[in-house]
GROMACS .gro file of C-alpha atoms in nm:
model
  217
    1MET     CA    1   0.000   0.000   0.000
    2ARG     CA    2   0.282   0.239   0.088
    3ASN     CA    3   0.435   0.229  -0.261
    4SER     CA    4   0.097   0.262  -0.428
    5LEU     CA    5   0.004   0.567  -0.224
    6LYS     CA    6   0.343   0.727  -0.277
    7GLY     CA    7   0.330   0.671  -0.651
    8LEU     CA    8  -0.021   0.796  -0.696
    9SER     CA    9   0.037   1.103  -0.484
   10LEU     CA   10   0.300   1.222  -0.733
   11VAL     CA   11   0.031   1.306  -0.987
   12LEU     CA   12  -0.119   1.571  -0.764
   13GLY     CA   13   0.136   1.841  -0.838
   14LEU     CA   14  -0.006   1.985  -1.162
   15VAL     CA   15  -0.369   2.095  -1.148
   16PHE     CA   16  -0.558   2.356  -1.350
   17GLY     CA   17  -0.862   2.515  -1.186
   18SER     CA   18  -1.217   2.459  -1.307
   19CYS     CA   19  -1.405   2.691  -1.075
   20THR     CA   20  -1.231   2.946  -0.856
   21ALA     CA   21  -1.378   3.117  -0.553
   22LYS     CA   22  -1.278   3.300  -0.241
   23GLU     CA   23  -1.214   3.081   0.061
   24LYS     CA   24  -1.496   3.112   0.311
   25PRO     CA   25  -1.517   2.962   0.659
   26ILE     CA   26  -1.738   2.653   0.675
   27VAL     CA   27  -2.053   2.714   0.873
   28LYS     CA   28  -2.263   2.402   0.883
   29GLU     CA   29  -2.511   2.219   1.097
   30GLU     CA   30  -2.373   1.920   1.284
   31PHE     CA   31  -2.566   1.595   1.250
   32LYS     CA   32  -2.551   1.344   1.534
   33GLU     CA   33  -2.680   1.063   1.317
   34PRO     CA   34  -2.593   1.011   0.950
   35VAL     CA   35  -2.875   1.062   0.700
   36LYS     CA   36  -2.992   0.718   0.591
   37ILE     CA   37  -2.968   0.628   0.222
   38LYS     CA   38  -3.187   0.361   0.062
   39VAL     CA   39  -2.986   0.115  -0.146
   40LYS     CA   40  -3.044  -0.227  -0.294
   41GLU     CA   41  -3.009  -0.519  -0.057
   42GLY     CA   42  -2.647  -0.619  -0.011
   43MET     CA   43  -2.513  -0.281  -0.124
   44GLU     CA   44  -2.354   0.000   0.080
   45VAL     CA   45  -2.286   0.370   0.030
   46ALA     CA   46  -1.966   0.571   0.070
   47THR     CA   47  -1.949   0.951   0.038
   48PHE     CA   48  -1.616   1.122  -0.032
   49ALA     CA   49  -1.515   1.481  -0.100
   50GLY     CA   50  -1.168   1.515  -0.247
   51GLY     CA   51  -1.161   1.822  -0.468
   52CYS     CA   52  -1.330   1.853  -0.806
   53PHE     CA   53  -1.592   1.579  -0.836
   54TRP     CA   54  -1.511   1.531  -1.203
   55CYS     CA   55  -1.182   1.376  -1.087
   56THR     CA   56  -1.309   1.163  -0.801
   57GLU     CA   57  -1.604   1.033  -1.002
   58ALA     CA   58  -1.380   0.924  -1.290
   59VAL     CA   59  -1.150   0.736  -1.052
   60PHE     CA   60  -1.416   0.539  -0.866
   61LEU     CA   61  -1.614   0.447  -1.177
   62GLU     CA   62  -1.320   0.222  -1.263
   63ILE     CA   63  -1.313   0.032  -0.933
   64LYS     CA   64  -1.439  -0.326  -0.929
   65GLY     CA   65  -1.743  -0.368  -0.705
   66VAL     CA   66  -1.861  -0.009  -0.753
   67ASP     CA   67  -2.214  -0.013  -0.889
   68LYS     CA   68  -2.280   0.360  -0.924
   69VAL     CA   69  -2.111   0.696  -0.865
   70VAL     CA   70  -2.311   1.019  -0.839
   71SER     CA   71  -2.155   1.366  -0.824
   72GLY     CA   72  -2.317   1.617  -0.592
   73TYR     CA   73  -2.299   1.856  -0.299
   74ILE     CA   74  -2.292   1.780   0.074
   75GLY     CA   75  -2.203   1.936   0.407
   76GLY     CA   76  -2.359   2.279   0.365
   77THR     CA   77  -2.658   2.475   0.488
   78THR     CA   78  -2.826   2.595   0.166
   79LYS     CA   79  -3.111   2.375   0.044
   80ASN     CA   80  -3.100   2.253  -0.316
   81PRO     CA   81  -2.777   2.435  -0.407
   82THR     CA   82  -2.674   2.478  -0.768
   83TYR     CA   83  -2.319   2.456  -0.906
   84LYS     CA   84  -2.317   2.835  -0.931
   85ASP     CA   85  -2.417   2.858  -0.564
   86ILE     CA   86  -2.147   2.628  -0.434
   87CYS     CA   87  -1.878   2.794  -0.647
   88THR     CA   88  -1.920   3.108  -0.437
   89GLY     CA   89  -1.781   2.913  -0.140
   90GLU     CA   90  -2.063   3.055   0.074
   91THR     CA   91  -2.306   2.761   0.097
   92GLY     CA   92  -2.071   2.540   0.299
   93HIS     CA   93  -2.106   2.247   0.059
   94ALA     CA   94  -1.826   2.032  -0.071
   95GLU     CA   95  -1.809   1.886  -0.418
   96ALA     CA   96  -1.845   1.516  -0.345
   97ILE     CA   97  -1.935   1.178  -0.483
   98GLN     CA   98  -2.175   0.920  -0.348
   99ILE     CA   99  -2.059   0.566  -0.425
  100THR     CA  100  -2.288   0.265  -0.420
  101PHE     CA  101  -2.075  -0.047  -0.386
  102ASN     CA  102  -2.093  -0.420  -0.317
  103PRO     CA  103  -1.894  -0.493   0.002
  104ASN     CA  104  -1.854  -0.853  -0.110
  105GLU     CA  105  -1.653  -0.731  -0.410
  106VAL     CA  106  -1.471  -0.428  -0.270
  107ALA     CA  107  -1.411  -0.348   0.095
  108TYR     CA  108  -1.475   0.000   0.236
  109GLU     CA  109  -1.108   0.009   0.334
  110ASP     CA  110  -1.012  -0.045  -0.031
  111LEU     CA  111  -1.221   0.258  -0.126
  112LEU     CA  112  -1.045   0.459   0.145
  113GLU     CA  113  -0.707   0.352   0.008
  114VAL     CA  114  -0.797   0.470  -0.342
  115PHE     CA  115  -0.947   0.792  -0.206
  116PHE     CA  116  -0.636   0.893  -0.014
  117ALA     CA  117  -0.406   0.787  -0.296
  118THR     CA  118  -0.576   0.993  -0.566
  119HIS     CA  119  -0.598   1.335  -0.401
  120ASP     CA  120  -0.388   1.540  -0.160
  121PRO     CA  121  -0.533   1.510   0.193
  122THR     CA  122  -0.282   1.758   0.334
  123THR     CA  123  -0.396   2.079   0.162
  124LEU     CA  124  -0.671   2.269   0.343
  125ASN     CA  125  -0.965   2.372   0.124
  126ARG     CA  126  -0.785   2.316  -0.203
  127GLN     CA  127  -0.666   2.065  -0.459
  128GLY     CA  128  -0.397   2.211  -0.679
  129ALA     CA  129  -0.531   2.530  -0.838
  130ASP     CA  130  -0.888   2.451  -0.725
  131VAL     CA  131  -0.920   2.668  -0.415
  132GLY     CA  132  -1.215   2.709  -0.177
  133THR     CA  133  -1.401   2.519   0.092
  134GLN     CA  134  -1.598   2.337  -0.177
  135TYR     CA  135  -1.274   2.157  -0.268
  136ARG     CA  136  -1.195   2.039   0.085
  137SER     CA  137  -1.098   1.686   0.175
  138GLU     CA  138  -1.377   1.527   0.381
  139ILE     CA  139  -1.527   1.184   0.436
  140PHE     CA  140  -1.894   1.154   0.530
  141TYR     CA  141  -1.963   0.828   0.711
  142HIS     CA  142  -2.296   0.645   0.696
  143SER     CA  143  -2.251   0.428   1.006
  144GLU     CA  144  -2.042   0.403   1.318
  145ALA     CA  145  -1.856   0.115   1.153
  146GLN     CA  146  -1.754   0.341   0.865
  147LYS     CA  147  -1.650   0.615   1.106
  148THR     CA  148  -1.424   0.375   1.294
  149LYS     CA  149  -1.268   0.246   0.972
  150VAL     CA  150  -1.196   0.600   0.852
  151GLU     CA  151  -1.038   0.707   1.181
  152ASN     CA  152  -0.828   0.391   1.198
  153TYR     CA  153  -0.714   0.435   0.839
  154ILE     CA  154  -0.607   0.795   0.895
  155GLN     CA  155  -0.417   0.687   1.206
  156LEU     CA  156  -0.241   0.421   0.997
  157LEU     CA  157  -0.140   0.675   0.731
  158GLU     CA  158  -0.004   0.910   0.995
  159LYS     CA  159   0.182   0.629   1.171
  160GLU     CA  160   0.341   0.523   0.842
  161LYS     CA  161   0.430   0.889   0.767
  162LEU     CA  162   0.320   0.857   0.407
  163TYR     CA  163   0.275   1.232   0.378
  164ASP     CA  164   0.521   1.506   0.466
  165LYS     CA  165   0.243   1.726   0.602
  166LYS     CA  166  -0.044   1.665   0.842
  167ILE     CA  167  -0.360   1.506   0.701
  168VAL     CA  168  -0.643   1.761   0.717
  169THR     CA  169  -0.924   1.537   0.591
  170LYS     CA  170  -1.238   1.597   0.797
  171VAL     CA  171  -1.455   1.308   0.915
  172SER     CA  172  -1.824   1.393   0.944
  173SER     CA  173  -2.159   1.220   0.963
  174ALA     CA  174  -2.340   1.208   0.631
  175SER     CA  175  -2.584   1.494   0.587
  176VAL     CA  176  -2.822   1.561   0.297
  177PHE     CA  177  -2.658   1.488  -0.039
  178TYR     CA  178  -2.783   1.688  -0.337
  179ASN     CA  179  -2.722   1.548  -0.685
  180ALA     CA  180  -2.526   1.783  -0.909
  181GLU     CA  181  -2.669   1.895  -1.241
  182GLU     CA  182  -2.690   1.629  -1.511
  183TYR     CA  183  -2.402   1.768  -1.716
  184HIS     CA  184  -2.166   1.697  -1.423
  185GLN     CA  185  -2.252   1.327  -1.415
  186ASN     CA  186  -2.000   1.093  -1.581
  187TYR     CA  187  -1.819   1.411  -1.684
  188TYR     CA  188  -1.482   1.269  -1.781
  189ASN     CA  189  -1.618   0.991  -2.001
  190GLN     CA  190  -1.832   1.241  -2.189
  191ASN     CA  191  -1.568   1.517  -2.211
  192SER     CA  192  -1.235   1.334  -2.217
  193SER     CA  193  -1.089   1.566  -2.483
  194GLN     CA  194  -1.157   1.877  -2.275
  195GLY     CA  195  -0.847   2.056  -2.140
  196TYR     CA  196  -0.911   1.997  -1.768
  197CYS     CA  197  -0.980   1.629  -1.833
  198GLN     CA  198  -0.658   1.588  -2.031
  199MET     CA  199  -0.432   1.779  -1.793
  200VAL     CA  200  -0.575   1.674  -1.455
  201ILE     CA  201  -0.799   1.369  -1.471
  202ALA     CA  202  -0.621   1.160  -1.735
  203PRO     CA  203  -0.289   1.148  -1.541
  204LYS     CA  204  -0.473   1.038  -1.227
  205LEU     CA  205  -0.642   0.757  -1.417
  206GLU     CA  206  -0.310   0.653  -1.567
  207LYS     CA  207  -0.158   0.622  -1.220
  208LEU     CA  208  -0.466   0.441  -1.090
  209ARG     CA  209  -0.441   0.184  -1.369
  210LYS     CA  210  -0.071   0.137  -1.300
  211TYR     CA  211  -0.086   0.089  -0.922
  212TYR     CA  212  -0.432  -0.061  -0.871
  213LYS     CA  213  -0.478  -0.290  -1.171
  214SER     CA  214  -0.614  -0.572  -0.954
  215LYS     CA  215  -0.891  -0.348  -0.818
  216LEU     CA  216  -1.021  -0.232  -1.157
  217LYS     CA  217  -1.322  -0.355  -1.350
   0.00000   0.00000   0.00000
């Protein structure tokens, strides 16, 4: 795992912004219990925020055992936010993905490994040139079991000193997740020739395919 994480983290250096905004402090309601999500029997849900959701969606669509990935907004206070709203940095939402997966085919810990390996969890409210609270690193757990796994995994990463800086990824209970507009869904596969996709997403996928071949569909 150490070599895979180290190798994948190298791709994070060059990033071109897609939506820039002023950094705003996050003001959000705290939820004691995660919002329950209805899924097919035998399936589970994971919700990750790791910068631009075009990137994270493209990565997890390739993982074996992942049934569906939806891009959207979570962790804010504004109801039914639009992309324009969240790009102001004032709604408190993060760009995130909601993953429906089969735990018999891919473990939650495997998803965590890919998540931490394909974004920089040490930069506060930014990924490369994408700056603002909407680009923060945050994991939204859907059960106490998920919360424990996330906390243990972060402790492992810190113990192994895989990053030169402190991990700033937040761990929060899952709140209401709003689906992003339709044109954001499956963005990379429908716009692979676009500049951002070529310069930012494609290198991440190349590294993913190199280091995690056994986990791919």
